[in-house]
mmCIF file of C-alpha atoms in Angstrom:
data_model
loop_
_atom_site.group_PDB
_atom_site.id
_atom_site.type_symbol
_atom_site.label_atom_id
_atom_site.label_comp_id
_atom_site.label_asym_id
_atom_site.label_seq_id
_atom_site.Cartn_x
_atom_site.Cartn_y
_atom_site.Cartn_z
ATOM 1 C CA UNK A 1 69.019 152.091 48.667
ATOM 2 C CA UNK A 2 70.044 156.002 48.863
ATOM 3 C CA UNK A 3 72.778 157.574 49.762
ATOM 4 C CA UNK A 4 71.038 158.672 52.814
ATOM 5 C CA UNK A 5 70.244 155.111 53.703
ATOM 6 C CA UNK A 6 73.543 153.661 53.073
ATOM 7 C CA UNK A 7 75.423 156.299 55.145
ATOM 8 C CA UNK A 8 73.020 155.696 58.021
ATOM 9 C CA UNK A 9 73.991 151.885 57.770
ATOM 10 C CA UNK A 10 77.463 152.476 57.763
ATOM 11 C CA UNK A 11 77.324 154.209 60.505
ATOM 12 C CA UNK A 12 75.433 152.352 62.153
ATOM 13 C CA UNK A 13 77.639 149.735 62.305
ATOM 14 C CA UNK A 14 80.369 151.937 62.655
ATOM 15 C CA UNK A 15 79.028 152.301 66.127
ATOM 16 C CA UNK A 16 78.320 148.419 66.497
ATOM 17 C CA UNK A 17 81.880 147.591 66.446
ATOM 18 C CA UNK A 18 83.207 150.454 68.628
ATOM 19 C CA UNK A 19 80.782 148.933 71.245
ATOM 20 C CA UNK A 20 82.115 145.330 70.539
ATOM 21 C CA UNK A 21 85.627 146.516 70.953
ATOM 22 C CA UNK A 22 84.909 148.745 73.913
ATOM 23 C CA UNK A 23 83.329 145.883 75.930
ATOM 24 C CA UNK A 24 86.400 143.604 74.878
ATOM 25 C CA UNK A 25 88.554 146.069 75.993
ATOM 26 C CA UNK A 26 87.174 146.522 79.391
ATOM 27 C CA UNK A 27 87.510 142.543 79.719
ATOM 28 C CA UNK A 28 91.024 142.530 79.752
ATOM 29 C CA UNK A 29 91.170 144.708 82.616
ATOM 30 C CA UNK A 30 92.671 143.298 85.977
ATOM 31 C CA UNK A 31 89.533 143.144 87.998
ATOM 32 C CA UNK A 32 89.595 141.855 91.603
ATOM 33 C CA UNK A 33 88.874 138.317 91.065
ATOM 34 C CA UNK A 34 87.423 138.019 94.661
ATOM 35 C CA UNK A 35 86.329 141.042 96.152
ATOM 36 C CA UNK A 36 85.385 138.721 99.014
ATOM 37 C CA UNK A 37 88.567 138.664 100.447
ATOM 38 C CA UNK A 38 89.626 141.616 103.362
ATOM 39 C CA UNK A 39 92.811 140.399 103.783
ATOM 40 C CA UNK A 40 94.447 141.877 100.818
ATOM 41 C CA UNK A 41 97.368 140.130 100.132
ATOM 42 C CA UNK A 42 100.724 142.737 100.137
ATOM 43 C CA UNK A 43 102.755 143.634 96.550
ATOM 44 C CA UNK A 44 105.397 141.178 98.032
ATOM 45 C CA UNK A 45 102.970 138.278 97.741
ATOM 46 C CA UNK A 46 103.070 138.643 94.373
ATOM 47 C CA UNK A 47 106.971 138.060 93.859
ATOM 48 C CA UNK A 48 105.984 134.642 95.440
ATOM 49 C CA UNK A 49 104.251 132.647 93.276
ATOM 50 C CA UNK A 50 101.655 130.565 94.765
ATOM 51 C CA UNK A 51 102.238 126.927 92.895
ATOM 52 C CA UNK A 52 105.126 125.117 91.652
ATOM 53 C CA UNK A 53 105.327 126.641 88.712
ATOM 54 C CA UNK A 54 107.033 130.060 88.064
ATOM 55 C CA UNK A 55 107.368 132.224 85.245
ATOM 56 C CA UNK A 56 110.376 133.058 83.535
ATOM 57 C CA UNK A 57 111.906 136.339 85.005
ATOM 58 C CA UNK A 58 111.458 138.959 82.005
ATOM 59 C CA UNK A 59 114.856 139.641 79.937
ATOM 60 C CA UNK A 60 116.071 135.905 80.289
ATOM 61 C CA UNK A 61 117.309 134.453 83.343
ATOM 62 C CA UNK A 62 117.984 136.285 86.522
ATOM 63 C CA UNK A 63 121.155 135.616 88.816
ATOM 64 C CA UNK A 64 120.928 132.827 91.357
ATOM 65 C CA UNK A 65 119.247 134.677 94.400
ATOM 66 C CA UNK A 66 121.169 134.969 97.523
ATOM 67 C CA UNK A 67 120.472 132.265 100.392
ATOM 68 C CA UNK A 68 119.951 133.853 103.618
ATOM 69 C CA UNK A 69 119.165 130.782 105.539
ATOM 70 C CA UNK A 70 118.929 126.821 104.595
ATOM 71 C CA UNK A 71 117.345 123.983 106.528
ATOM 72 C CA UNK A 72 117.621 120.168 105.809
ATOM 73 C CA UNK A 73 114.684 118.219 105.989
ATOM 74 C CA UNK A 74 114.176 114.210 105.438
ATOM 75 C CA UNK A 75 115.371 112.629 102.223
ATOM 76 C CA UNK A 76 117.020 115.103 100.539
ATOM 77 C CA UNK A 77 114.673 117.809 100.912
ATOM 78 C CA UNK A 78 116.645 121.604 101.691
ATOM 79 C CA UNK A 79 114.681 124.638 102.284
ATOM 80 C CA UNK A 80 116.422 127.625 101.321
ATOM 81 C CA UNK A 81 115.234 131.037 101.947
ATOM 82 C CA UNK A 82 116.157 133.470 99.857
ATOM 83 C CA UNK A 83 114.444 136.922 101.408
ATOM 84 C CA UNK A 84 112.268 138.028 104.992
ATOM 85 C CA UNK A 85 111.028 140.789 103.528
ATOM 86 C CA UNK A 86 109.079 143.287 105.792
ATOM 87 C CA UNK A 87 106.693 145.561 103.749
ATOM 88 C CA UNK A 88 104.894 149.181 104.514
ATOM 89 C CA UNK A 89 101.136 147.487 104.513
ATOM 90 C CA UNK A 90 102.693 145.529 108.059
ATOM 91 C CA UNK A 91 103.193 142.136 106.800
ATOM 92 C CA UNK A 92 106.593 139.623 106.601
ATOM 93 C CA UNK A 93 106.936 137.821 103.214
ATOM 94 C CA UNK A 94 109.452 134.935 103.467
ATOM 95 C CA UNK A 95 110.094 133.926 100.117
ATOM 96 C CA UNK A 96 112.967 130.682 98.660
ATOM 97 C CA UNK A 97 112.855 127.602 96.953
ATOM 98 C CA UNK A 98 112.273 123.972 98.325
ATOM 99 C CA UNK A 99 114.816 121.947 96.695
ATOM 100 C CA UNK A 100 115.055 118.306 96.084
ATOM 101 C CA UNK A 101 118.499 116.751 95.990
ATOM 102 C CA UNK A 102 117.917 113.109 96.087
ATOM 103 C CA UNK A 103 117.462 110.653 93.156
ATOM 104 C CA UNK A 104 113.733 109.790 93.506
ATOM 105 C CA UNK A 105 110.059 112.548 93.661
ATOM 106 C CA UNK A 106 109.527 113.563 97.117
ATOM 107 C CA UNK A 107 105.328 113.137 97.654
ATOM 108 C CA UNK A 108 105.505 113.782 101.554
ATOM 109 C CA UNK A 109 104.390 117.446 101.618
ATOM 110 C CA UNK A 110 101.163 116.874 103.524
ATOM 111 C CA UNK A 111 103.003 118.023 106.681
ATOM 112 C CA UNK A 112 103.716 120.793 105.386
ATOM 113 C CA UNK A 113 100.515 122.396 105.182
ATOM 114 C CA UNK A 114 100.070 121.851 109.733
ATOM 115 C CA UNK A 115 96.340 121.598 111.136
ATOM 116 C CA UNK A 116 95.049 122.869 107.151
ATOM 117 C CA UNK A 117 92.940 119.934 106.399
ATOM 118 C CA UNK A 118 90.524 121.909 103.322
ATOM 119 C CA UNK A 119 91.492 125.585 102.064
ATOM 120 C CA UNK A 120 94.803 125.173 101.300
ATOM 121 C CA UNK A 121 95.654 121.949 100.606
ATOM 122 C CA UNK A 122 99.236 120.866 99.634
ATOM 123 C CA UNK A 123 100.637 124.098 100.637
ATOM 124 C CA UNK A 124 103.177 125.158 103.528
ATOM 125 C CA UNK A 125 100.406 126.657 105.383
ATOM 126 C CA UNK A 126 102.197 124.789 108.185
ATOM 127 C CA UNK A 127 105.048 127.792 108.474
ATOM 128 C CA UNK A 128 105.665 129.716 111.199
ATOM 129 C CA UNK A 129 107.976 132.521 112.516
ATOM 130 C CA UNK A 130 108.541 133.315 115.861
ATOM 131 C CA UNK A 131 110.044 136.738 117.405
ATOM 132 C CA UNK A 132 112.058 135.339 119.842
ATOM 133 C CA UNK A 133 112.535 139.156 121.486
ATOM 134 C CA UNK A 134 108.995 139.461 121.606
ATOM 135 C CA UNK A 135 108.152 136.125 122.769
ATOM 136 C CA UNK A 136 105.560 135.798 120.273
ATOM 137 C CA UNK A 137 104.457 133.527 117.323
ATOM 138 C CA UNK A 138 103.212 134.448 113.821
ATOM 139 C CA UNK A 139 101.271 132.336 111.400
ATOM 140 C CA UNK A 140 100.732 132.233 107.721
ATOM 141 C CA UNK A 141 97.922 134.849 107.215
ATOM 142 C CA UNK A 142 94.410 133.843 105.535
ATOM 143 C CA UNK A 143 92.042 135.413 103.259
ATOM 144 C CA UNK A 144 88.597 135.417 104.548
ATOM 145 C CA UNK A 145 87.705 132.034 102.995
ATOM 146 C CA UNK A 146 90.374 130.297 105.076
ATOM 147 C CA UNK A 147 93.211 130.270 102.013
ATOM 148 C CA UNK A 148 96.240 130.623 103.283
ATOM 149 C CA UNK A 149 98.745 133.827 101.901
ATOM 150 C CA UNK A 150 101.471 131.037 100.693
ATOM 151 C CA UNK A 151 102.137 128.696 98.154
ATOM 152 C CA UNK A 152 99.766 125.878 97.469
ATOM 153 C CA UNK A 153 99.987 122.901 94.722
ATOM 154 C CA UNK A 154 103.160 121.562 96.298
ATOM 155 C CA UNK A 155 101.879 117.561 95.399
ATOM 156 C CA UNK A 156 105.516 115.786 94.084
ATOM 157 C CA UNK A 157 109.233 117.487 94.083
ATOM 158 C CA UNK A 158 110.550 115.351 91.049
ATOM 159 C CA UNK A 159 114.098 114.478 91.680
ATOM 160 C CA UNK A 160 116.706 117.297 91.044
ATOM 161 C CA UNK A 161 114.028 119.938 91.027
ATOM 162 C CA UNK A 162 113.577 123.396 93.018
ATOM 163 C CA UNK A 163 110.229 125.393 93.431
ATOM 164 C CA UNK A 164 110.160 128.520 94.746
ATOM 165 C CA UNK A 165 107.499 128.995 97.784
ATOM 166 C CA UNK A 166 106.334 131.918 100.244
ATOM 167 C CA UNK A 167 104.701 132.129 103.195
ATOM 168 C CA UNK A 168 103.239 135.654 104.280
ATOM 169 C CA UNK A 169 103.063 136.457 108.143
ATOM 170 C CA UNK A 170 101.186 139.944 110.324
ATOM 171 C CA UNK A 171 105.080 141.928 110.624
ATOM 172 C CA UNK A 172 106.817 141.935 114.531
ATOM 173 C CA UNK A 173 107.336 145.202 115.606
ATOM 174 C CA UNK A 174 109.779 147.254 113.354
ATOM 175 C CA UNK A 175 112.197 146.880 115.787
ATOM 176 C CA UNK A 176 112.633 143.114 115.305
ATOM 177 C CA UNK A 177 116.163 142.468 112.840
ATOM 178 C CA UNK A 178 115.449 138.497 113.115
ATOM 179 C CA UNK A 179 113.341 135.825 113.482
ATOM 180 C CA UNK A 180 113.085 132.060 113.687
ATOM 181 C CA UNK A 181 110.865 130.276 110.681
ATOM 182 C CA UNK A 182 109.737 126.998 110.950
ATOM 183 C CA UNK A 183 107.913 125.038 108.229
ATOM 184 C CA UNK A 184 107.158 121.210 109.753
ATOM 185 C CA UNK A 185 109.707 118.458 109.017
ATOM 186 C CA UNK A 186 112.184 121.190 108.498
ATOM 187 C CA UNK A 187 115.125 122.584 111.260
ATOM 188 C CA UNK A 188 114.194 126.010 112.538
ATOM 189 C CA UNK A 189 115.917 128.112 111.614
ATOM 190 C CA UNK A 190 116.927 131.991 112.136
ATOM 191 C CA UNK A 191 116.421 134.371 109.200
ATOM 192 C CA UNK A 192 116.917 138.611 109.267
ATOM 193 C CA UNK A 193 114.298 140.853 108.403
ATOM 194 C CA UNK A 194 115.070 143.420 105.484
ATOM 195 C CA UNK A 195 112.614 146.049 105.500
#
């Protein structure tokens, strides 16, 4: 083989694996996963995370967040919300943590998820808020496959355990400070807007 010939190979191949590693590259972006959906969920419905398991806050472990509201439900169950967060794109992201405090797994979230019998199963697409000022009610928003803009995957609370959940809601007017939420099973209760 010449020179000639051996350069051309080389270079040929050269350009082989810039392609290979181009292409793998441009998989790693972060593509919409479903450009489907028209209701594009808010940068706030990303601090919620949509199953029971969250990832660890980066730099080690945050400070506990503050509780701006609590409700009991039955056997042990609290619901504490930590933030009613009202964003620039017009939507109301209620995030906290659904806490078990008895001794035995809590498996009785079905209610939880209201009239949601397919698309979001075992989620609290059941949650409400309701402008009390405005005499009007919001409900958890939906992607145009019927998914609701909250947490999902809520099957069994094990005993002693917390996971976090969110619920996004269309914002009341700007001039609404507070509002009631309501998740079945759960108290109503008033939380204020920030935002």
């Amino acid at each position: 083989m010449s020179i000639r010939q051996k350069v051309k190979v080389r270079r040929g191949a050269a350009v082989a694996v810039a392609a290979v590693l181009a292409l793998a590259l441009a998989g790693c972006g972060g593509g919409d996963e479903n450009p489907k959906e028209s209701q594009k969920p808010s940068a706030s419905q990303k601090q919620g995370d949509t199953s029971q398991k969250s990832a660890a806050p980066p730099g080690g472990s945050a400070a506990p967040a503050e509780v701006i509201a609590t409700s009991q439900g039955q056997s042990g169950i609290v619901l504490e919300i930590n933030s009613a967060t009202r964003d620039q794109d017009g939507y109301l992201t209620v995030n906290g943590q659904i806490k078990n405090t008895g001794s035995t797994p809590f498996a009785q979230t079905a209610a939880w998820r209201g009239d949601e019998k397919t698309a979001s199963p075992a989620s609290v697409a059941g949650a409400t808020v309701v402008d009390n000022a405005g005499k009007k009610r919001y409900y958890v928003l939906r992607d145009t496959e019927g998914r609701c803009a909250c947490t999902t995957g809520l099957m069994v609370i094990k005993a002693g355990e917390s996971v976090p959940f969110f619920a996004q809601f269309p914002a009341p007017p700007t001039n609404t400070t507070e509002v009631v939420f309501g998740l079945p099973t759960f108290a109503a209760t008033p939380i204020k807007i920030s935002g």
